[in-house]
Short mmCIF file of C-alpha atoms in Angstrom, two decimals:
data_model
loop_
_atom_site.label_atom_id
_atom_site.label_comp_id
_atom_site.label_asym_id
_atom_site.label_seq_id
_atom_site.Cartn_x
_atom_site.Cartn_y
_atom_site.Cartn_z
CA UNK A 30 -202.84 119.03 22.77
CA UNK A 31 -201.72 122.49 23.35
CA UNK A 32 -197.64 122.87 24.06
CA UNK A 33 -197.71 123.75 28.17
CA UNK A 34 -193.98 122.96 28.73
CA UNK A 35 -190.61 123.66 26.71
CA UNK A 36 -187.24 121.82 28.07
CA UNK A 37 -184.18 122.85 26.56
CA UNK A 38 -180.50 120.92 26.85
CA UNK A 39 -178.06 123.25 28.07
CA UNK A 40 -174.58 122.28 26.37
CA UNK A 41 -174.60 124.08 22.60
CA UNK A 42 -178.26 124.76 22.79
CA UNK A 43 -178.56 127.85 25.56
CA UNK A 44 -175.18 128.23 26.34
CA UNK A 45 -172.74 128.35 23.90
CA UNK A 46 -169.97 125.82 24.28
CA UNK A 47 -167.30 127.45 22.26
CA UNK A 48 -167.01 130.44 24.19
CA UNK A 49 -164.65 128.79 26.83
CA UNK A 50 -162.14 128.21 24.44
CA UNK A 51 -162.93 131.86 22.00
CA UNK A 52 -162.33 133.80 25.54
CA UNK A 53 -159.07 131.80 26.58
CA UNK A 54 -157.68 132.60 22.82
CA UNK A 55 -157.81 136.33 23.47
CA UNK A 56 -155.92 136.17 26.31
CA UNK A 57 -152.16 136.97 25.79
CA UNK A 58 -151.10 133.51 27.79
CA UNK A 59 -152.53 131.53 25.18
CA UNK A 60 -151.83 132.93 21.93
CA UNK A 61 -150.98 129.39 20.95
CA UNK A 62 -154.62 129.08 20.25
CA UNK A 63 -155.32 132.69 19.15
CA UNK A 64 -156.03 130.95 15.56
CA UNK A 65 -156.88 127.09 16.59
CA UNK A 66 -159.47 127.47 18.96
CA UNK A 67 -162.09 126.25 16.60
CA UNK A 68 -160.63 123.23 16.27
CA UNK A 69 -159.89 123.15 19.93
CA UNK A 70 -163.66 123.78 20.71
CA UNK A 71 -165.06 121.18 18.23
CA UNK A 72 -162.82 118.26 19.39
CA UNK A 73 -163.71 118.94 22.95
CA UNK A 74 -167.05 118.92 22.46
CA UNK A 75 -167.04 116.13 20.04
CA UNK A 76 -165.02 114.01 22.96
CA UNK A 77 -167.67 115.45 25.39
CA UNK A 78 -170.30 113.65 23.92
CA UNK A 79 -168.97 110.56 22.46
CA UNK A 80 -167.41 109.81 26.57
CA UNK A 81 -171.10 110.19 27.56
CA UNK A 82 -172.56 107.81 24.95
CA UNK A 83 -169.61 105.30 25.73
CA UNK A 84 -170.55 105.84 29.49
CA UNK A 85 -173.99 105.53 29.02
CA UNK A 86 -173.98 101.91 26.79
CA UNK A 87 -171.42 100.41 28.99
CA UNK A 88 -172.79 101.51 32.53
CA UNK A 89 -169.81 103.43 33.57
CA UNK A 90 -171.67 106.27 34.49
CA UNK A 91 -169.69 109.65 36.00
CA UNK A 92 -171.05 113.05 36.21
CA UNK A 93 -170.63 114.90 33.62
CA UNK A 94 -167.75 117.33 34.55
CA UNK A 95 -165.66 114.53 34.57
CA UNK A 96 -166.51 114.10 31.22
CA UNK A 97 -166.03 117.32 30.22
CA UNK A 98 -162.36 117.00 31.94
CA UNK A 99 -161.52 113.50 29.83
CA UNK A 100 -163.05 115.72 26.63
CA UNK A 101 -160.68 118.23 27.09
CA UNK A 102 -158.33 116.22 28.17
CA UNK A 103 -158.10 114.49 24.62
CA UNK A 104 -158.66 117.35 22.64
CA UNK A 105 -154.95 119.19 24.02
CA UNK A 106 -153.40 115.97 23.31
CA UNK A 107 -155.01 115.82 20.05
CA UNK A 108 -153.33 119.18 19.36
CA UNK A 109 -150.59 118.78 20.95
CA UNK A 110 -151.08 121.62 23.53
CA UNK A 111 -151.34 118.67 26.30
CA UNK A 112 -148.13 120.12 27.89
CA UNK A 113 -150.11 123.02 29.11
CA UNK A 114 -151.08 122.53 32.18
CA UNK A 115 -152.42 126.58 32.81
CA UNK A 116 -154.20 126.32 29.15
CA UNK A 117 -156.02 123.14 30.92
CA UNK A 118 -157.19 124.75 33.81
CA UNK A 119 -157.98 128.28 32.28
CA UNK A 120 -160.47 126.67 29.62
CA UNK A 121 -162.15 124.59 32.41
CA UNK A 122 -162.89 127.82 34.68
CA UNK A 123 -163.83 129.04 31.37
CA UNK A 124 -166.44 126.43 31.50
CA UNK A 125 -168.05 127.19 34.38
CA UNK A 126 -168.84 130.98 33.00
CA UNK A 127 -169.87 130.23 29.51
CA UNK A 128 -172.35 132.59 27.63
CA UNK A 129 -175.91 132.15 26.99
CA UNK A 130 -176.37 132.73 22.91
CA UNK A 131 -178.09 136.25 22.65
CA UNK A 132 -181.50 135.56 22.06
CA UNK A 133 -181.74 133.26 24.60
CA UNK A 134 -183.02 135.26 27.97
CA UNK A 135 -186.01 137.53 25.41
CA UNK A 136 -186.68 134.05 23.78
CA UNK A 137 -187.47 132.26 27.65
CA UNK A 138 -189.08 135.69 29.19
CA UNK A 139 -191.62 135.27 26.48
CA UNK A 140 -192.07 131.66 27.27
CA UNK A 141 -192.50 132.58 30.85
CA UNK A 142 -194.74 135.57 29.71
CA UNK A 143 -196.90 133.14 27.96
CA UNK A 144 -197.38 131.35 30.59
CA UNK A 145 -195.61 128.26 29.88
CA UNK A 146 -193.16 126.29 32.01
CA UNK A 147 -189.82 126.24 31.30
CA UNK A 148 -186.91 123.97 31.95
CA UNK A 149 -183.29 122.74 31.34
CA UNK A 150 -183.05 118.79 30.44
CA UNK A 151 -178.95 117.90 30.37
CA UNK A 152 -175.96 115.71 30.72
CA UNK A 153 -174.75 118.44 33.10
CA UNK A 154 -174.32 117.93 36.74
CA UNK A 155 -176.48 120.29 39.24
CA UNK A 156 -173.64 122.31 39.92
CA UNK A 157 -172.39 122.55 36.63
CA UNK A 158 -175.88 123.59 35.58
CA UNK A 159 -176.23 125.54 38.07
CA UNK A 160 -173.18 127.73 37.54
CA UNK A 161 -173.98 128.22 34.22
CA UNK A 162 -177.60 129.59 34.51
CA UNK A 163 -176.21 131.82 37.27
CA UNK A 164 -173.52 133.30 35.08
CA UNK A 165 -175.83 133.97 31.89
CA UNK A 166 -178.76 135.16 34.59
CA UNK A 167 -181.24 133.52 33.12
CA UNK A 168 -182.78 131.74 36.78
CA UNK A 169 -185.57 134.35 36.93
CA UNK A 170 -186.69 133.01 33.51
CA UNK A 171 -186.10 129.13 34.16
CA UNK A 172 -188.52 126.88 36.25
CA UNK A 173 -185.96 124.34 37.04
CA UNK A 174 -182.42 122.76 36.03
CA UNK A 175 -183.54 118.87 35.08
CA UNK A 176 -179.88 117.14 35.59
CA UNK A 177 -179.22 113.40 34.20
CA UNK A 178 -177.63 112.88 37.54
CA UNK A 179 -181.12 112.33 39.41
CA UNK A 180 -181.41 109.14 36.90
CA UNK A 181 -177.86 108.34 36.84
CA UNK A 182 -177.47 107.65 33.10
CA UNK A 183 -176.50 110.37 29.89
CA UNK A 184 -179.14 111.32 27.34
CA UNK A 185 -180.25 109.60 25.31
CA UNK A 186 -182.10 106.97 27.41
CA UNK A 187 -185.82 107.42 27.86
CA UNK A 188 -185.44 107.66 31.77
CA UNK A 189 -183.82 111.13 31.06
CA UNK A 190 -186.67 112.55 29.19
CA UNK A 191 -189.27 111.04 31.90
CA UNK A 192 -187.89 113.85 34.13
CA UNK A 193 -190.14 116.55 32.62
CA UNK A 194 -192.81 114.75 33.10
CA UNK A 195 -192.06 113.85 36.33
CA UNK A 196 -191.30 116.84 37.65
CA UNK A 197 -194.08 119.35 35.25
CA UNK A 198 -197.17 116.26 36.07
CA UNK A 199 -197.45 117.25 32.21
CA UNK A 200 -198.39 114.82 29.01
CA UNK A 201 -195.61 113.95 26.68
CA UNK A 202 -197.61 115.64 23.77
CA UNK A 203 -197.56 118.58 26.23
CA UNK A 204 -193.71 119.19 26.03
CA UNK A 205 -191.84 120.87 23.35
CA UNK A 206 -187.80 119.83 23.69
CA UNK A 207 -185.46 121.94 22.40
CA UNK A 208 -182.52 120.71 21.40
CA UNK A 209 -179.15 122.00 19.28
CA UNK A 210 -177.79 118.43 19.38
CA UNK A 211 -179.82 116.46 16.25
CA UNK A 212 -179.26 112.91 17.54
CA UNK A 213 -181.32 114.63 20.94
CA UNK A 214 -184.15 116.07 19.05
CA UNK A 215 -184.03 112.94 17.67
CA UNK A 216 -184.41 110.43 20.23
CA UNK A 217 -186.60 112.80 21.89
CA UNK A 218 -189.14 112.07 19.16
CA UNK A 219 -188.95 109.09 18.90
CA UNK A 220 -189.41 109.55 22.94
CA UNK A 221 -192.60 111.22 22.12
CA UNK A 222 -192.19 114.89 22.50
CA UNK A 223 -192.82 117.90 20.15
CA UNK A 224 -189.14 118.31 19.33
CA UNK A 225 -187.19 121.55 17.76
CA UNK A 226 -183.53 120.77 16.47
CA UNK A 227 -181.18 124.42 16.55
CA UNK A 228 -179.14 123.44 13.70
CA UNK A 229 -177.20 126.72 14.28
CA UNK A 230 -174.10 124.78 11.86
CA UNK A 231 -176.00 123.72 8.91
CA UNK A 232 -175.58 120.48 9.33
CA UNK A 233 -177.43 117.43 7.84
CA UNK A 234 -180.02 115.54 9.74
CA UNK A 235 -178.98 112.55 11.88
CA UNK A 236 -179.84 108.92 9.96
CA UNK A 237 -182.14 108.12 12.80
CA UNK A 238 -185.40 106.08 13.01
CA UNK A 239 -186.35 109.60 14.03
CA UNK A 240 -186.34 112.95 12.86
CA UNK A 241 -186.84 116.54 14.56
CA UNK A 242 -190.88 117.77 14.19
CA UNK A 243 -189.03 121.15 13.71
CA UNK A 244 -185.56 123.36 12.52
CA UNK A 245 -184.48 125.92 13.35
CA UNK A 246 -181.11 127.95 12.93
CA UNK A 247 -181.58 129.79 16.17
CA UNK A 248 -183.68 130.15 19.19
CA UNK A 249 -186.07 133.31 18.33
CA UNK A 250 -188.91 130.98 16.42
CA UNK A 251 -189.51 129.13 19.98
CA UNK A 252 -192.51 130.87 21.28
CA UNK A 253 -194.17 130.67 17.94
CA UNK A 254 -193.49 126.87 17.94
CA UNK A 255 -194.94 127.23 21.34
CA UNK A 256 -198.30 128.35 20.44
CA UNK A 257 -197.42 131.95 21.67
#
């Protein structure tokens, strides 16, 4: 069956997730993280996710800039920078602007010149999602913004994924999900959809029951995965 649909997560797959914290570092105020922000950046996002997966198995479900807060939250501490109050709040207005990776709006106008629908599937809230796609200005090239919130539950529980289908009146087979987290691509699978894994790090595959159909070190190969 012919790909007709391609979702993408958001967090570390469009937008790039590390820029919050590489912006705040150049900033004369924060020179205390001029040569630790990759550190910074990884615990966060490392927090990030674990709090939703903890959230998720227990039913203690928030949205997901509170998670993102609690992420960050640990990460200064972890660092010892938690006695920053106006490094806190800089990285999480940061957050609300962060960049889409380059390829990313040629990589969905060819989707959309294809003819193919297009989508965001994430943890994020609407308005988080929403800010985002505004400040890379990708809307033009994006159907719709997909947020766990409408399900109330984080990825990766098969309600989540039902949203494409839900919302596209598309076949699982139909969807190719694009995802930069592997245990996502992963579930997703597993899930039933034509999955793509951007392993921009290198990193090894996930010891799932499940494995990515495809991988990829960045997003320029998606319209060929798409049949385009």
């Amino acid at each position: 069956m012919p790909i007709t649909t391609c979702a993408f997560d958001a967090y570390g797959t469009l937008f790039d997730v590390a820029s919050a914290a590489r912006e705040a570092a150049t900033e004369p105020a924060f020179a205390a993280i001029a040569d630790s922000w990759p550190q910074l950046a990884e615990h966060w996002r490392l927090k990030q996710l674990q709090y939703s997966w903890l959230r998720a198995v227990t039913g203690a479900h928030c949205d997901f800039w509170q998670v993102t807060q609690d992420g960050l939250d640990w990460a200064l501490a972890k660092m010892d920078l938690d006695a920053d109050p106006a490094l806190r709040k800089r990285l999480l207005a940061l957050y609300w602007e962060l960049q889409a990776y380059p390829e990313v709006p040629d990589m969905l106008r060819a989707l959309k010149d294809g003819g193919l629908n297009t989508a965001i599937l994430s943890n994020g809230s609407p308005e988080m999602l929403n800010g985002a796609v505004k400040s890379a200005g990708i809307g033009e090239v994006l159907d719709v913004s997909l947020s766990v919130e409408s399900v109330g539950i984080f990825k990766p529980d098969s309600s989540v994924y039902d949203l494409v289908g839900q919302h596209f009146g598309c076949a699982k087979e139909e969807v190719l999900f694009v995802s930069s987290n592997g245990w996502d691509a992963g579930a997703a699978t597993g899930y039933g959809f034509t999955t793509a894994w951007v392993n921009r790090g290198g990193d090894p595959v996930d010891r799932l029951p499940w494995k990515p159909a495809h991988q990829l070190q960045d997003l320029t190969g998606i319209p060929a995965l798409a049949g385009l």
